[in-house]
Amino acid sequence: MRQRVVRVALVAASVALVLLAIPLAVVIRTSFFADERGELERDAMATAIRVSPDFTAGDPVELPPGRSEGQIGLYDTTLRLRAGTGPGTADPATRRALAGTVVQQSADNELVSAVPVSQDERVIGVVRAAVTTRSVWNRTLAAWAALLTTALIALGVAILVARRQARALTAPLEALSHTSQAIAAGDLSARAASCAIPEIDQVATAHNLMVHQLTQLLQHERDFTANASHQLRTPLTGLQLGLDAALTTPGTDLRAAVEAALDQTRHLDNTIDEVLQLAQAQPVNGTGASLRLVGEVLQRAERRWHGPLAKDGRRLTLVFDRAAAALPVPGRTTDQILDILLDNAHRHGSGTVTVSLRDLGSALALDVADEGKPTLDAAAVFVRGATTGPGSGIGLALARELASVAGARIALSGTAPTRFTLLLPQSGHA
């Protein structure tokens, strides 16, 4: 592209110089010949004034010296050369001047100016001044050479300026191309820089916006995959273990095992709905079937997590009063957040896990506490990917996202021991 810009500028400069130089060359030629004719006429007139009328009686005539490249001569009425230089017999211009008019003529490679010499309103002779056209052409060619030199210098300057401007115009586009190549190679952090050229900056801004949106979309897809994997792994494991236990344990109540499996599958279905809802960034509808009594939500969570915690020799305790347990909350979202907090206590905590419910009037507070201490500070604990244990660092970040979509809030409210608090606004107090 840089070469194209230079070529375009060079063609434009060349056309402009040609359109300027050709008329100027014509003007120079016309002006030089016109000036030379004017000089010849002035020389002839100045000589005619100094000619004495007595030359007709045979007196000698002294003419002023003419220019070195020209001729000046005095002719009498018989058309013979009486003084100066010139052809021996008068030429046609000199003959016409005997009629009493100034005559200018170009003939035989000469410029001629003939001026009559008068006495008592009678022509007594003619002064002829002449110069070869070669001398005029020499000066014209010298002027044309100077004009051509000037044009070439101007063209050279135009080329230098065009190359500089081409670099200034193409460098941002080349940088934008390199940025696009880096993005295509996988560097989604690459961004086009500003160059102070409005049109190119507009393209760079649109490019950066497009890359930002694509990056967000890709991150959204990655988060969705990670969220789905994180949330489905635990209930699937529980479902598998429950079914295996029902098959391998003699005397197991198969109906109870099937009912438990169905309950797990319903929980899996709710989990999928919640992850999809989070991926679409849709707010949770706080009315209708999505609401469930918080007491039921806690009891379902106890049934899901009592076994895994007991297997490790740990207890799960619920603390709430009946009045608070009868209040409605977004059931599926609260289920998912409780699963994340209980899974976090199971993986990273120690001792007894206590789930407490408090009625704050405008909101319900669900506390999930264990007897361990957090290894991350409050600012980093909800950052996606931040973990010091075997986990992936997704759970708590996902819990905060789920809470945000539901209009709730979650925070690390205690560190000795660890306690997370989920605040669920009540209807009319969100």
CSV table of C-alpha atoms in Angstrom, one decimal, residues 67-370:
chain,number,residue,atom,x,y,z
A,67,ARG,CA,24.7,45.2,-29.4
A,68,SER,CA,27.4,42.6,-30.0
A,69,GLU,CA,25.0,40.0,-31.3
A,70,GLY,CA,23.0,42.3,-33.5
A,71,GLN,CA,23.2,44.6,-36.5
A,72,ILE,CA,22.2,48.2,-37.0
A,73,GLY,CA,22.4,50.1,-40.3
A,74,LEU,CA,21.2,53.3,-42.1
A,75,TYR,CA,19.6,53.1,-45.5
A,76,ASP,CA,18.8,56.0,-47.9
A,77,THR,CA,15.8,56.3,-50.1
A,78,THR,CA,17.6,54.3,-52.8
A,79,LEU,CA,17.7,51.4,-50.4
A,80,ARG,CA,21.5,51.3,-50.2
A,81,LEU,CA,23.3,50.8,-47.0
A,82,ARG,CA,25.0,54.1,-46.1
A,83,ALA,CA,26.3,53.3,-42.6
A,84,GLY,CA,26.5,50.5,-40.0
A,85,THR,CA,26.0,46.9,-40.7
A,86,GLY,CA,23.4,45.0,-42.5
A,87,PRO,CA,22.7,43.6,-46.0
A,88,GLY,CA,23.9,45.8,-48.9
A,89,THR,CA,20.5,46.1,-50.4
A,90,ALA,CA,17.4,46.8,-48.2
A,91,ASP,CA,15.2,43.9,-47.3
A,92,PRO,CA,11.4,43.9,-47.5
A,93,ALA,CA,11.0,45.3,-44.0
A,94,THR,CA,13.2,48.2,-44.8
A,95,ARG,CA,11.3,48.9,-48.1
A,96,ARG,CA,8.0,49.0,-46.2
A,97,ALA,CA,9.4,51.4,-43.7
A,98,LEU,CA,10.0,54.0,-46.4
A,99,ALA,CA,6.2,54.4,-46.4
A,100,GLY,CA,6.7,56.1,-43.0
A,101,THR,CA,5.7,53.3,-40.7
A,102,VAL,CA,7.6,51.3,-38.2
A,103,VAL,CA,8.0,47.7,-39.4
A,104,GLN,CA,8.8,44.5,-37.4
A,105,GLN,CA,9.4,41.3,-39.2
A,106,SER,CA,10.8,37.8,-38.6
A,107,ALA,CA,12.5,36.3,-41.7
A,108,ASP,CA,15.6,34.4,-42.7
A,109,ASN,CA,16.3,33.5,-39.0
A,110,GLU,CA,16.3,37.2,-38.1
A,111,LEU,CA,14.2,39.5,-36.1
A,112,VAL,CA,14.1,42.9,-37.9
A,113,SER,CA,12.8,46.3,-36.8
A,114,ALA,CA,12.9,49.1,-39.4
A,115,VAL,CA,12.2,52.7,-38.3
A,116,PRO,CA,11.9,55.6,-40.9
A,117,VAL,CA,14.1,58.8,-40.6
A,118,SER,CA,12.0,61.9,-41.4
A,119,GLN,CA,12.7,65.5,-42.1
A,120,ASP,CA,10.0,68.1,-42.7
A,121,GLU,CA,7.4,65.2,-42.7
A,122,ARG,CA,9.4,63.5,-45.4
A,123,VAL,CA,11.2,60.2,-45.2
A,124,ILE,CA,14.8,60.6,-46.0
A,125,GLY,CA,16.1,57.2,-44.8
A,126,VAL,CA,15.5,54.0,-42.7
A,127,VAL,CA,17.3,52.7,-39.7
A,128,ARG,CA,17.3,48.9,-39.7
A,129,ALA,CA,18.1,46.9,-36.4
A,130,ALA,CA,18.3,43.1,-36.6
A,131,VAL,CA,19.3,40.2,-34.4
A,132,THR,CA,19.5,36.5,-35.2
A,133,THR,CA,16.7,34.3,-33.7
A,134,ARG,CA,19.4,31.9,-32.5
A,135,SER,CA,20.4,34.3,-29.7
A,136,VAL,CA,16.8,34.6,-28.6
A,137,TRP,CA,16.4,30.8,-28.7
A,138,ASN,CA,19.5,30.4,-26.7
A,139,ARG,CA,18.1,32.5,-23.9
A,140,THR,CA,14.8,30.8,-24.2
A,141,LEU,CA,16.4,27.3,-23.9
A,142,ALA,CA,18.4,28.5,-20.9
A,143,ALA,CA,15.2,29.6,-19.2
A,144,TRP,CA,13.5,26.4,-20.1
A,145,ALA,CA,16.4,24.5,-18.6
A,146,ALA,CA,16.0,26.5,-15.4
A,147,LEU,CA,12.3,25.8,-15.5
A,148,LEU,CA,12.9,22.0,-16.0
A,149,THR,CA,15.5,22.0,-13.2
A,150,THR,CA,13.0,23.7,-10.9
A,151,ALA,CA,10.3,21.2,-11.9
A,152,LEU,CA,12.6,18.2,-11.2
A,153,ILE,CA,13.6,19.7,-7.8
A,154,ALA,CA,9.9,20.2,-7.0
A,155,LEU,CA,9.2,16.6,-8.1
A,156,GLY,CA,12.0,15.3,-5.9
A,157,VAL,CA,10.6,17.2,-2.9
A,158,ALA,CA,7.1,15.8,-3.8
A,159,ILE,CA,8.5,12.3,-3.8
A,160,LEU,CA,10.1,12.8,-0.4
A,161,VAL,CA,7.0,14.3,1.1
A,162,ALA,CA,4.9,11.5,-0.5
A,163,ARG,CA,7.0,8.8,1.0
A,164,ARG,CA,6.9,10.4,4.4
A,165,GLN,CA,3.1,10.8,4.2
A,166,ALA,CA,2.8,7.2,2.9
A,167,ARG,CA,4.7,6.0,6.0
A,168,ALA,CA,2.5,8.1,8.2
A,169,LEU,CA,-0.7,6.7,6.6
A,170,THR,CA,0.4,3.1,6.2
A,171,ALA,CA,2.1,2.6,9.5
A,172,PRO,CA,-1.1,2.6,11.6
A,173,LEU,CA,-2.7,0.2,9.1
A,174,GLU,CA,0.3,-2.1,9.2
A,175,ALA,CA,0.1,-2.0,13.0
A,176,LEU,CA,-3.7,-2.8,12.8
A,177,SER,CA,-2.8,-5.7,10.5
A,178,HIS,CA,-0.2,-7.0,13.0
A,179,THR,CA,-2.8,-6.7,15.8
A,180,SER,CA,-5.3,-8.7,13.9
A,181,GLN,CA,-2.7,-11.4,13.2
A,182,ALA,CA,-1.8,-11.5,16.9
A,183,ILE,CA,-5.5,-11.9,17.7
A,184,ALA,CA,-5.9,-14.6,15.1
A,185,ALA,CA,-2.9,-16.4,16.7
A,186,GLY,CA,-4.7,-16.4,20.1
A,187,ASP,CA,-3.6,-13.2,21.8
A,188,LEU,CA,-7.0,-11.8,22.7
A,189,SER,CA,-5.4,-9.0,24.8
A,190,ALA,CA,-3.9,-7.3,21.7
A,191,ARG,CA,-5.5,-3.9,20.9
A,192,ALA,CA,-5.0,-1.4,18.1
A,193,ALA,CA,-3.4,1.9,19.2
A,194,SER,CA,-4.5,5.4,18.3
A,195,CYS,CA,-2.6,7.2,15.6
A,196,ALA,CA,-4.3,10.7,15.5
A,197,ILE,CA,-5.7,10.0,12.0
A,198,PRO,CA,-9.5,10.2,12.6
A,199,GLU,CA,-10.5,7.8,9.9
A,200,ILE,CA,-8.0,5.1,10.9
A,201,ASP,CA,-8.7,5.7,14.6
A,202,GLN,CA,-12.4,5.1,13.8
A,203,VAL,CA,-11.5,1.7,12.2
A,204,ALA,CA,-9.2,0.9,15.2
A,205,THR,CA,-11.9,1.8,17.7
A,206,ALA,CA,-14.5,-0.4,15.8
A,207,HIS,CA,-11.8,-3.2,15.7
A,208,ASN,CA,-11.1,-3.0,19.4
A,209,LEU,CA,-14.8,-3.0,20.2
A,210,MET,CA,-15.3,-6.1,18.1
A,211,VAL,CA,-12.4,-7.9,19.7
A,212,HIS,CA,-13.7,-6.9,23.2
A,213,GLN,CA,-17.1,-8.2,22.4
A,214,LEU,CA,-15.7,-11.4,21.0
A,215,THR,CA,-13.4,-11.8,24.0
A,216,GLN,CA,-16.4,-11.4,26.3
A,217,LEU,CA,-18.4,-13.9,24.3
A,218,LEU,CA,-15.6,-16.4,24.4
A,219,GLN,CA,-15.1,-15.9,28.1
A,220,HIS,CA,-18.8,-16.2,28.6
A,221,GLU,CA,-18.7,-19.6,26.8
A,222,ARG,CA,-15.7,-20.7,28.8
A,223,ASP,CA,-17.4,-19.7,32.1
A,224,PHE,CA,-20.5,-21.5,31.1
A,225,THR,CA,-18.6,-24.7,30.4
A,226,ALA,CA,-16.7,-24.3,33.7
A,227,ASN,CA,-19.8,-23.5,35.7
A,228,ALA,CA,-21.8,-26.4,34.2
A,229,SER,CA,-18.9,-28.8,34.9
A,230,HIS,CA,-18.5,-27.5,38.4
A,231,GLN,CA,-22.1,-27.7,39.4
A,232,LEU,CA,-22.9,-31.0,37.7
A,233,ARG,CA,-20.0,-33.0,39.0
A,234,THR,CA,-21.1,-33.2,42.7
A,235,PRO,CA,-24.7,-34.2,42.1
A,236,LEU,CA,-23.8,-36.7,39.4
A,237,THR,CA,-21.2,-38.2,41.8
A,238,GLY,CA,-23.9,-38.4,44.5
A,239,LEU,CA,-26.4,-40.0,42.2
A,240,GLN,CA,-23.8,-42.6,41.0
A,241,LEU,CA,-22.8,-43.5,44.6
A,242,GLY,CA,-26.4,-43.8,45.7
A,243,LEU,CA,-27.3,-46.1,42.9
A,244,ASP,CA,-24.2,-48.2,43.4
A,245,ALA,CA,-25.0,-48.5,47.1
A,246,ALA,CA,-28.5,-49.6,46.4
A,247,LEU,CA,-27.3,-52.3,44.0
A,248,THR,CA,-24.5,-53.6,46.2
A,249,THR,CA,-26.1,-53.4,49.7
A,250,PRO,CA,-28.3,-56.4,50.5
A,251,GLY,CA,-31.7,-55.5,51.8
A,252,THR,CA,-31.7,-52.0,50.5
A,253,ASP,CA,-35.1,-50.4,50.0
A,254,LEU,CA,-35.0,-50.0,46.2
A,255,ARG,CA,-38.1,-47.7,46.2
A,256,ALA,CA,-36.4,-45.3,48.5
A,257,ALA,CA,-33.2,-45.5,46.4
A,258,VAL,CA,-35.2,-44.7,43.2
A,259,GLU,CA,-37.0,-41.8,45.0
A,260,ALA,CA,-33.6,-40.5,46.1
A,261,ALA,CA,-32.3,-40.9,42.6
A,262,LEU,CA,-35.3,-39.0,41.2
A,263,ASP,CA,-34.7,-36.3,43.7
A,264,GLN,CA,-31.1,-36.0,42.5
A,265,THR,CA,-32.2,-35.9,38.8
A,266,ARG,CA,-34.6,-33.1,39.6
A,267,HIS,CA,-31.8,-31.3,41.4
A,268,LEU,CA,-29.6,-31.8,38.3
A,269,ASP,CA,-32.4,-30.4,36.1
A,270,ASN,CA,-32.6,-27.3,38.3
A,271,THR,CA,-28.9,-27.0,38.2
A,272,ILE,CA,-28.9,-27.0,34.4
A,273,ASP,CA,-31.7,-24.4,34.4
A,274,GLU,CA,-29.7,-22.1,36.8
A,275,VAL,CA,-26.5,-22.4,34.8
A,276,LEU,CA,-28.3,-21.6,31.5
A,277,GLN,CA,-30.1,-18.7,33.2
A,278,LEU,CA,-26.8,-17.3,34.4
A,279,ALA,CA,-25.3,-17.7,30.9
A,280,GLN,CA,-28.2,-15.7,29.5
A,281,ALA,CA,-27.8,-13.1,32.3
A,282,GLN,CA,-31.6,-13.2,32.9
A,283,PRO,CA,-32.8,-12.0,36.3
A,284,VAL,CA,-34.5,-14.6,38.4
A,285,ASN,CA,-38.3,-14.3,38.5
A,286,GLY,CA,-39.2,-13.8,42.1
A,287,THR,CA,-42.8,-15.0,41.8
A,288,GLY,CA,-44.6,-18.3,41.0
A,289,ALA,CA,-43.0,-21.7,40.9
A,290,SER,CA,-39.4,-20.4,41.4
A,291,LEU,CA,-40.2,-19.5,45.0
A,292,ARG,CA,-39.8,-22.1,47.7
A,293,LEU,CA,-39.9,-22.0,51.5
A,294,VAL,CA,-36.4,-21.5,52.8
A,295,GLY,CA,-37.0,-24.3,55.4
A,296,GLU,CA,-37.6,-26.8,52.6
A,297,VAL,CA,-34.4,-25.6,50.8
A,298,LEU,CA,-32.4,-26.1,53.9
A,299,GLN,CA,-33.8,-29.6,54.5
A,300,ARG,CA,-33.1,-30.6,50.9
A,301,ALA,CA,-29.5,-29.3,51.2
A,302,GLU,CA,-29.1,-31.4,54.4
A,303,ARG,CA,-30.2,-34.5,52.6
A,304,ARG,CA,-27.7,-33.9,49.8
A,305,TRP,CA,-24.7,-33.1,52.1
A,306,HIS,CA,-25.2,-35.1,55.2
A,307,GLY,CA,-23.8,-38.3,53.6
A,308,PRO,CA,-20.6,-36.8,52.0
A,309,LEU,CA,-19.8,-34.9,55.2
A,310,ALA,CA,-20.5,-37.9,57.5
A,311,LYS,CA,-18.3,-40.1,55.3
A,312,ASP,CA,-15.4,-37.8,56.3
A,313,GLY,CA,-16.5,-37.9,60.0
A,314,ARG,CA,-17.9,-34.4,60.0
A,315,ARG,CA,-21.3,-33.1,61.1
A,316,LEU,CA,-23.8,-30.9,59.4
A,317,THR,CA,-26.0,-28.8,61.7
A,318,LEU,CA,-29.0,-26.6,60.8
A,319,VAL,CA,-30.0,-23.7,63.0
A,320,PHE,CA,-33.2,-21.7,62.3
A,321,ASP,CA,-36.6,-20.9,63.8
A,322,ARG,CA,-39.9,-22.0,62.3
A,323,ALA,CA,-41.1,-18.5,61.6
A,324,ALA,CA,-38.1,-17.7,59.4
A,325,ALA,CA,-38.2,-21.1,57.8
A,326,ALA,CA,-41.7,-20.3,56.4
A,327,LEU,CA,-40.4,-17.4,54.3
A,328,PRO,CA,-40.1,-17.8,50.5
A,329,VAL,CA,-36.8,-17.5,48.6
A,330,PRO,CA,-35.7,-18.2,45.0
A,331,GLY,CA,-35.5,-22.0,45.5
A,332,ARG,CA,-33.3,-23.1,42.6
A,333,THR,CA,-30.8,-20.3,43.0
A,334,THR,CA,-30.6,-20.7,46.8
A,335,ASP,CA,-30.1,-24.5,46.2
A,336,GLN,CA,-27.1,-23.9,43.9
A,337,ILE,CA,-25.5,-21.3,46.2
A,338,LEU,CA,-25.9,-23.5,49.2
A,339,ASP,CA,-24.4,-26.4,47.3
A,340,ILE,CA,-21.4,-24.3,46.4
A,341,LEU,CA,-20.9,-23.0,50.0
A,342,LEU,CA,-21.3,-26.5,51.5
A,343,ASP,CA,-19.0,-28.0,48.9
A,344,ASN,CA,-16.4,-25.3,49.7
A,345,ALA,CA,-16.8,-26.1,53.5
A,346,HIS,CA,-16.4,-29.8,52.6
A,347,ARG,CA,-13.3,-29.4,50.5
A,348,HIS,CA,-11.5,-26.6,52.3
A,349,GLY,CA,-12.9,-26.4,55.8
A,350,SER,CA,-12.8,-28.6,58.8
A,351,GLY,CA,-14.9,-29.7,61.7
A,352,THR,CA,-18.7,-29.2,62.0
A,353,VAL,CA,-20.5,-27.3,59.3
A,354,THR,CA,-23.3,-25.1,60.6
A,355,VAL,CA,-26.0,-23.6,58.4
A,356,SER,CA,-27.9,-20.8,60.2
A,357,LEU,CA,-30.9,-18.8,59.1
A,358,ARG,CA,-31.6,-15.3,60.4
A,359,ASP,CA,-34.5,-13.0,59.7
A,360,LEU,CA,-33.3,-9.5,59.3
A,361,GLY,CA,-36.7,-8.0,58.4
A,362,SER,CA,-35.9,-6.8,54.9
A,363,ALA,CA,-33.7,-9.8,54.1
A,364,LEU,CA,-33.0,-13.4,55.1
A,365,ALA,CA,-29.4,-14.2,56.1
A,366,LEU,CA,-28.1,-17.7,55.5
A,367,ASP,CA,-24.7,-18.4,57.2
A,368,VAL,CA,-22.6,-21.3,56.3
A,369,ALA,CA,-19.7,-21.8,58.8
A,370,ASP,CA,-17.1,-24.4,59.6
